[in-house]
JSON list of C-alpha atoms in Angstrom, two decimals:
[
{"chain": "C", "resi": 1, "resn": "MET", "atom": "CA", "xyz": [-123.01, -28.23, 147.86]},
{"chain": "C", "resi": 2, "resn": "LYS", "atom": "CA", "xyz": [-125.65, -25.59, 147.37]},
{"chain": "C", "resi": 3, "resn": "ASP", "atom": "CA", "xyz": [-126.26, -22.74, 149.80]},
{"chain": "C", "resi": 4, "resn": "VAL", "atom": "CA", "xyz": [-129.63, -22.42, 151.49]},
{"chain": "C", "resi": 5, "resn": "ARG", "atom": "CA", "xyz": [-131.61, -19.82, 153.39]},
{"chain": "C", "resi": 6, "resn": "LEU", "atom": "CA", "xyz": [-133.60, -21.04, 156.38]},
{"chain": "C", "resi": 7, "resn": "LEU", "atom": "CA", "xyz": [-136.07, -18.91, 158.31]},
{"chain": "C", "resi": 8, "resn": "TYR", "atom": "CA", "xyz": [-137.36, -20.24, 161.60]},
{"chain": "C", "resi": 9, "resn": "VAL", "atom": "CA", "xyz": [-139.33, -18.89, 164.53]},
{"chain": "C", "resi": 10, "resn": "SER", "atom": "CA", "xyz": [-139.39, -19.88, 168.19]},
{"chain": "C", "resi": 11, "resn": "LYS", "atom": "CA", "xyz": [-140.26, -18.55, 171.62]},
{"chain": "C", "resi": 12, "resn": "LEU", "atom": "CA", "xyz": [-137.87, -17.81, 174.44]},
{"chain": "C", "resi": 13, "resn": "LYS", "atom": "CA", "xyz": [-138.64, -20.01, 177.41]},
{"chain": "C", "resi": 14, "resn": "ASP", "atom": "CA", "xyz": [-139.45, -18.15, 180.59]},
{"chain": "C", "resi": 15, "resn": "CYS", "atom": "CA", "xyz": [-136.30, -17.05, 182.36]},
{"chain": "C", "resi": 16, "resn": "ALA", "atom": "CA", "xyz": [-135.17, -14.55, 184.97]},
{"chain": "C", "resi": 17, "resn": "ASN", "atom": "CA", "xyz": [-133.12, -12.36, 182.61]},
{"chain": "C", "resi": 18, "resn": "PRO", "atom": "CA", "xyz": [-134.23, -12.51, 178.95]},
{"chain": "C", "resi": 19, "resn": "MET", "atom": "CA", "xyz": [-131.72, -9.89, 177.77]},
{"chain": "C", "resi": 20, "resn": "ASN", "atom": "CA", "xyz": [-128.84, -11.85, 179.27]},
{"chain": "C", "resi": 21, "resn": "GLU", "atom": "CA", "xyz": [-130.08, -15.04, 177.58]},
{"chain": "C", "resi": 22, "resn": "LEU", "atom": "CA", "xyz": [-130.41, -13.19, 174.28]},
{"chain": "C", "resi": 23, "resn": "PHE", "atom": "CA", "xyz": [-126.85, -11.90, 174.61]},
{"chain": "C", "resi": 24, "resn": "ASN", "atom": "CA", "xyz": [-125.60, -15.43, 175.37]},
{"chain": "C", "resi": 25, "resn": "ILE", "atom": "CA", "xyz": [-127.43, -16.87, 172.36]},
{"chain": "C", "resi": 26, "resn": "LEU", "atom": "CA", "xyz": [-125.98, -14.21, 170.06]},
{"chain": "C", "resi": 27, "resn": "THR", "atom": "CA", "xyz": [-122.45, -14.66, 171.41]},
{"chain": "C", "resi": 28, "resn": "GLU", "atom": "CA", "xyz": [-122.61, -18.43, 170.93]},
{"chain": "C", "resi": 29, "resn": "ALA", "atom": "CA", "xyz": [-124.06, -17.96, 167.43]},
{"chain": "C", "resi": 30, "resn": "LEU", "atom": "CA", "xyz": [-121.29, -15.60, 166.40]},
{"chain": "C", "resi": 31, "resn": "VAL", "atom": "CA", "xyz": [-118.61, -18.11, 167.40]},
{"chain": "C", "resi": 32, "resn": "PHE", "atom": "CA", "xyz": [-120.31, -21.16, 165.87]},
{"chain": "C", "resi": 33, "resn": "ASN", "atom": "CA", "xyz": [-121.40, -19.40, 162.69]},
{"chain": "C", "resi": 34, "resn": "ASN", "atom": "CA", "xyz": [-117.97, -17.87, 162.10]},
{"chain": "C", "resi": 35, "resn": "LEU", "atom": "CA", "xyz": [-116.31, -21.30, 162.38]},
{"chain": "C", "resi": 36, "resn": "ASN", "atom": "CA", "xyz": [-118.93, -22.89, 160.08]},
{"chain": "C", "resi": 37, "resn": "HIS", "atom": "CA", "xyz": [-119.33, -20.10, 157.48]},
{"chain": "C", "resi": 38, "resn": "ILE", "atom": "CA", "xyz": [-122.96, -19.47, 158.38]},
{"chain": "C", "resi": 39, "resn": "TYR", "atom": "CA", "xyz": [-124.47, -16.01, 158.03]},
{"chain": "C", "resi": 40, "resn": "GLY", "atom": "CA", "xyz": [-127.72, -14.49, 159.14]},
{"chain": "C", "resi": 41, "resn": "ALA", "atom": "CA", "xyz": [-129.76, -12.30, 161.43]},
{"chain": "C", "resi": 42, "resn": "LEU", "atom": "CA", "xyz": [-131.74, -12.75, 164.62]},
{"chain": "C", "resi": 43, "resn": "TYR", "atom": "CA", "xyz": [-134.70, -10.59, 165.57]},
{"chain": "C", "resi": 44, "resn": "TYR", "atom": "CA", "xyz": [-136.26, -10.74, 169.02]},
{"chain": "C", "resi": 45, "resn": "GLY", "atom": "CA", "xyz": [-139.46, -9.15, 170.28]},
{"chain": "C", "resi": 46, "resn": "ASN", "atom": "CA", "xyz": [-142.51, -10.06, 172.38]},
{"chain": "C", "resi": 47, "resn": "ASN", "atom": "CA", "xyz": [-140.58, -13.17, 173.55]},
{"chain": "C", "resi": 48, "resn": "TYR", "atom": "CA", "xyz": [-140.38, -14.41, 169.94]},
{"chain": "C", "resi": 49, "resn": "PHE", "atom": "CA", "xyz": [-137.27, -15.18, 167.94]},
{"chain": "C", "resi": 50, "resn": "VAL", "atom": "CA", "xyz": [-137.18, -15.09, 164.18]},
{"chain": "C", "resi": 51, "resn": "GLN", "atom": "CA", "xyz": [-133.88, -16.05, 162.66]},
{"chain": "C", "resi": 52, "resn": "CYS", "atom": "CA", "xyz": [-132.68, -16.21, 159.09]},
{"chain": "C", "resi": 53, "resn": "LEU", "atom": "CA", "xyz": [-129.66, -18.43, 158.44]},
{"chain": "C", "resi": 54, "resn": "GLU", "atom": "CA", "xyz": [-127.65, -18.73, 155.23]},
{"chain": "C", "resi": 55, "resn": "GLY", "atom": "CA", "xyz": [-124.84, -21.06, 154.26]},
{"chain": "C", "resi": 56, "resn": "ASN", "atom": "CA", "xyz": [-123.97, -24.56, 153.15]},
{"chain": "C", "resi": 57, "resn": "LYS", "atom": "CA", "xyz": [-127.08, -26.77, 153.34]},
{"chain": "C", "resi": 58, "resn": "ASP", "atom": "CA", "xyz": [-125.46, -29.42, 155.55]},
{"chain": "C", "resi": 59, "resn": "GLN", "atom": "CA", "xyz": [-124.04, -26.82, 157.96]},
{"chain": "C", "resi": 60, "resn": "VAL", "atom": "CA", "xyz": [-127.31, -24.86, 158.25]},
{"chain": "C", "resi": 61, "resn": "GLU", "atom": "CA", "xyz": [-129.36, -28.02, 158.76]},
{"chain": "C", "resi": 62, "resn": "HIS", "atom": "CA", "xyz": [-126.86, -29.29, 161.36]},
{"chain": "C", "resi": 63, "resn": "LEU", "atom": "CA", "xyz": [-127.13, -25.98, 163.21]},
{"chain": "C", "resi": 64, "resn": "TYR", "atom": "CA", "xyz": [-130.93, -26.03, 163.21]},
{"chain": "C", "resi": 65, "resn": "PHE", "atom": "CA", "xyz": [-131.62, -29.71, 163.88]},
{"chain": "C", "resi": 66, "resn": "LYS", "atom": "CA", "xyz": [-128.69, -30.55, 166.18]},
{"chain": "C", "resi": 67, "resn": "LYS", "atom": "CA", "xyz": [-128.19, -27.30, 168.09]},
{"chain": "C", "resi": 68, "resn": "ILE", "atom": "CA", "xyz": [-131.17, -24.93, 167.94]},
{"chain": "C", "resi": 69, "resn": "LEU", "atom": "CA", "xyz": [-133.86, -27.59, 168.38]},
{"chain": "C", "resi": 70, "resn": "LYS", "atom": "CA", "xyz": [-131.93, -28.98, 171.37]},
{"chain": "C", "resi": 71, "resn": "ASP", "atom": "CA", "xyz": [-131.28, -25.59, 172.95]},
{"chain": "C", "resi": 72, "resn": "PRO", "atom": "CA", "xyz": [-133.38, -25.44, 176.15]},
{"chain": "C", "resi": 73, "resn": "ARG", "atom": "CA", "xyz": [-133.83, -21.67, 175.75]},
{"chain": "C", "resi": 74, "resn": "HIS", "atom": "CA", "xyz": [-136.01, -22.16, 172.66]},
{"chain": "C", "resi": 75, "resn": "GLU", "atom": "CA", "xyz": [-139.48, -23.66, 172.50]},
{"chain": "C", "resi": 76, "resn": "ASN", "atom": "CA", "xyz": [-142.00, -24.16, 169.70]},
{"chain": "C", "resi": 77, "resn": "CYS", "atom": "CA", "xyz": [-139.36, -24.01, 166.95]},
{"chain": "C", "resi": 78, "resn": "GLU", "atom": "CA", "xyz": [-140.87, -23.98, 163.48]},
{"chain": "C", "resi": 79, "resn": "ILE", "atom": "CA", "xyz": [-139.26, -23.69, 160.06]},
{"chain": "C", "resi": 80, "resn": "MET", "atom": "CA", "xyz": [-141.12, -21.08, 158.05]},
{"chain": "C", "resi": 81, "resn": "MET", "atom": "CA", "xyz": [-139.02, -21.32, 154.89]},
{"chain": "C", "resi": 82, "resn": "LEU", "atom": "CA", "xyz": [-136.10, -23.29, 153.50]},
{"chain": "C", "resi": 83, "resn": "GLU", "atom": "CA", "xyz": [-134.86, -22.50, 150.01]},
{"chain": "C", "resi": 84, "resn": "ASN", "atom": "CA", "xyz": [-131.80, -22.89, 147.80]},
{"chain": "C", "resi": 85, "resn": "ILE", "atom": "CA", "xyz": [-130.07, -19.59, 147.12]},
{"chain": "C", "resi": 86, "resn": "ASP", "atom": "CA", "xyz": [-127.53, -18.25, 144.65]},
{"chain": "C", "resi": 87, "resn": "GLU", "atom": "CA", "xyz": [-126.75, -15.09, 146.62]},
{"chain": "C", "resi": 88, "resn": "ARG", "atom": "CA", "xyz": [-126.61, -14.37, 150.33]},
{"chain": "C", "resi": 89, "resn": "MET", "atom": "CA", "xyz": [-128.46, -11.39, 151.77]},
{"chain": "C", "resi": 90, "resn": "PHE", "atom": "CA", "xyz": [-126.61, -11.53, 155.11]},
{"chain": "C", "resi": 91, "resn": "SER", "atom": "CA", "xyz": [-123.03, -12.14, 153.93]},
{"chain": "C", "resi": 92, "resn": "LYS", "atom": "CA", "xyz": [-121.70, -9.25, 156.07]},
{"chain": "C", "resi": 93, "resn": "TRP", "atom": "CA", "xyz": [-122.84, -10.82, 159.34]},
{"chain": "C", "resi": 94, "resn": "HIS", "atom": "CA", "xyz": [-122.18, -14.19, 160.91]},
{"chain": "C", "resi": 95, "resn": "MET", "atom": "CA", "xyz": [-125.05, -13.20, 163.19]},
{"chain": "C", "resi": 96, "resn": "LYS", "atom": "CA", "xyz": [-126.63, -9.79, 163.02]},
{"chain": "C", "resi": 97, "resn": "TYR", "atom": "CA", "xyz": [-128.93, -8.80, 165.85]},
{"chain": "C", "resi": 98, "resn": "ALA", "atom": "CA", "xyz": [-131.80, -6.64, 164.64]},
{"chain": "C", "resi": 99, "resn": "ILE", "atom": "CA", "xyz": [-133.25, -4.79, 167.60]},
{"chain": "C", "resi": 100, "resn": "PHE", "atom": "CA", "xyz": [-137.03, -4.47, 168.05]},
{"chain": "C", "resi": 101, "resn": "HIS", "atom": "CA", "xyz": [-137.70, -1.74, 165.50]},
{"chain": "C", "resi": 102, "resn": "LYS", "atom": "CA", "xyz": [-140.66, 0.34, 164.33]},
{"chain": "C", "resi": 103, "resn": "ASP", "atom": "CA", "xyz": [-140.12, -0.77, 160.71]},
{"chain": "C", "resi": 104, "resn": "ILE", "atom": "CA", "xyz": [-140.78, -4.36, 161.74]},
{"chain": "C", "resi": 105, "resn": "THR", "atom": "CA", "xyz": [-143.84, -3.55, 163.84]},
{"chain": "C", "resi": 106, "resn": "GLU", "atom": "CA", "xyz": [-145.18, -1.39, 160.99]},
{"chain": "C", "resi": 107, "resn": "PHE", "atom": "CA", "xyz": [-144.60, -4.29, 158.59]},
{"chain": "C", "resi": 108, "resn": "PHE", "atom": "CA", "xyz": [-146.73, -6.55, 160.77]},
{"chain": "C", "resi": 109, "resn": "ALA", "atom": "CA", "xyz": [-149.44, -3.92, 161.19]},
{"chain": "C", "resi": 110, "resn": "LYS", "atom": "CA", "xyz": [-149.51, -3.26, 157.44]},
{"chain": "C", "resi": 111, "resn": "ASN", "atom": "CA", "xyz": [-149.93, -6.95, 156.72]},
{"chain": "C", "resi": 112, "resn": "HIS", "atom": "CA", "xyz": [-152.87, -7.19, 159.18]},
{"chain": "C", "resi": 113, "resn": "LEU", "atom": "CA", "xyz": [-150.84, -9.12, 161.69]},
{"chain": "C", "resi": 114, "resn": "ASP", "atom": "CA", "xyz": [-151.49, -6.63, 164.53]},
{"chain": "C", "resi": 115, "resn": "GLU", "atom": "CA", "xyz": [-148.27, -6.99, 166.51]},
{"chain": "C", "resi": 116, "resn": "PHE", "atom": "CA", "xyz": [-144.97, -8.74, 166.11]},
{"chain": "C", "resi": 117, "resn": "ASN", "atom": "CA", "xyz": [-145.69, -12.45, 166.00]},
{"chain": "C", "resi": 118, "resn": "PRO", "atom": "CA", "xyz": [-143.45, -14.22, 163.46]},
{"chain": "C", "resi": 119, "resn": "TYR", "atom": "CA", "xyz": [-145.63, -17.35, 163.51]},
{"chain": "C", "resi": 120, "resn": "LEU", "atom": "CA", "xyz": [-148.09, -15.30, 161.44]},
{"chain": "C", "resi": 121, "resn": "LEU", "atom": "CA", "xyz": [-145.66, -14.92, 158.54]},
{"chain": "C", "resi": 122, "resn": "ASN", "atom": "CA", "xyz": [-146.74, -16.73, 155.39]},
{"chain": "C", "resi": 123, "resn": "THR", "atom": "CA", "xyz": [-145.45, -17.47, 151.89]},
{"chain": "C", "resi": 124, "resn": "GLU", "atom": "CA", "xyz": [-146.58, -14.04, 150.69]},
{"chain": "C", "resi": 125, "resn": "THR", "atom": "CA", "xyz": [-145.02, -12.00, 153.51]},
{"chain": "C", "resi": 126, "resn": "ILE", "atom": "CA", "xyz": [-141.82, -13.98, 154.19]},
{"chain": "C", "resi": 127, "resn": "PRO", "atom": "CA", "xyz": [-139.75, -12.64, 151.24]},
{"chain": "C", "resi": 128, "resn": "ASN", "atom": "CA", "xyz": [-140.58, -9.02, 152.14]},
{"chain": "C", "resi": 129, "resn": "PHE", "atom": "CA", "xyz": [-139.87, -9.68, 155.81]},
{"chain": "C", "resi": 130, "resn": "ILE", "atom": "CA", "xyz": [-136.45, -11.18, 155.03]},
{"chain": "C", "resi": 131, "resn": "ASP", "atom": "CA", "xyz": [-135.63, -8.20, 152.83]},
{"chain": "C", "resi": 132, "resn": "LEU", "atom": "CA", "xyz": [-136.65, -5.82, 155.64]},
{"chain": "C", "resi": 133, "resn": "LEU", "atom": "CA", "xyz": [-134.61, -7.84, 158.14]},
{"chain": "C", "resi": 134, "resn": "SER", "atom": "CA", "xyz": [-131.54, -7.59, 155.91]},
{"chain": "C", "resi": 135, "resn": "GLN", "atom": "CA", "xyz": [-131.88, -3.78, 155.94]},
{"chain": "C", "resi": 136, "resn": "GLN", "atom": "CA", "xyz": [-131.98, -3.42, 159.73]},
{"chain": "C", "resi": 137, "resn": "PRO", "atom": "CA", "xyz": [-128.84, -2.16, 161.48]},
{"chain": "C", "resi": 138, "resn": "ASP", "atom": "CA", "xyz": [-126.78, -4.54, 163.59]},
{"chain": "C", "resi": 139, "resn": "SER", "atom": "CA", "xyz": [-127.55, -3.81, 167.26]},
{"chain": "C", "resi": 140, "resn": "PHE", "atom": "CA", "xyz": [-125.39, -6.49, 168.90]},
{"chain": "C", "resi": 141, "resn": "TYR", "atom": "CA", "xyz": [-123.22, -3.94, 170.71]},
{"chain": "C", "resi": 142, "resn": "THR", "atom": "CA", "xyz": [-126.28, -2.08, 172.00]},
{"chain": "C", "resi": 143, "resn": "LEU", "atom": "CA", "xyz": [-127.54, -5.35, 173.46]},
{"chain": "C", "resi": 144, "resn": "LYS", "atom": "CA", "xyz": [-124.11, -6.08, 174.93]},
{"chain": "C", "resi": 145, "resn": "GLN", "atom": "CA", "xyz": [-124.26, -2.82, 176.91]},
{"chain": "C", "resi": 146, "resn": "GLU", "atom": "CA", "xyz": [-127.83, -3.56, 178.10]},
{"chain": "C", "resi": 147, "resn": "SER", "atom": "CA", "xyz": [-126.95, -7.04, 179.34]},
{"chain": "C", "resi": 148, "resn": "LEU", "atom": "CA", "xyz": [-123.97, -5.89, 181.45]}
]
């Protein structure tokens, strides 16, 4: 079966402790993705999630349609891109957390998108955004300290 790359966006539903919810989502993703050979990165800012997932098509689609869409912490989930791939860009991470970073906000400003809102990504900007996301450092352990 062919590998795919899926990019989706969603919003975090209102909650009392967003950083704690983010930490829980990342922890669950690391466990599930490791067991299912799924790789990727999650970026969170302005109450938006943008996540890139890579792996076996059936496994990635199962994760998105059976788990993420049913997760009560997400709302307004939307697939922005789904493509077959020959090489993975996130093969070092079962789930990398890219912290809100100036490179990302500058990317959105440069592309006339004002502030970080991943729903504004389009077919022209998505490939460059994914490349930029793959270059961001993994900040999972920084988040872990913040959520304690």
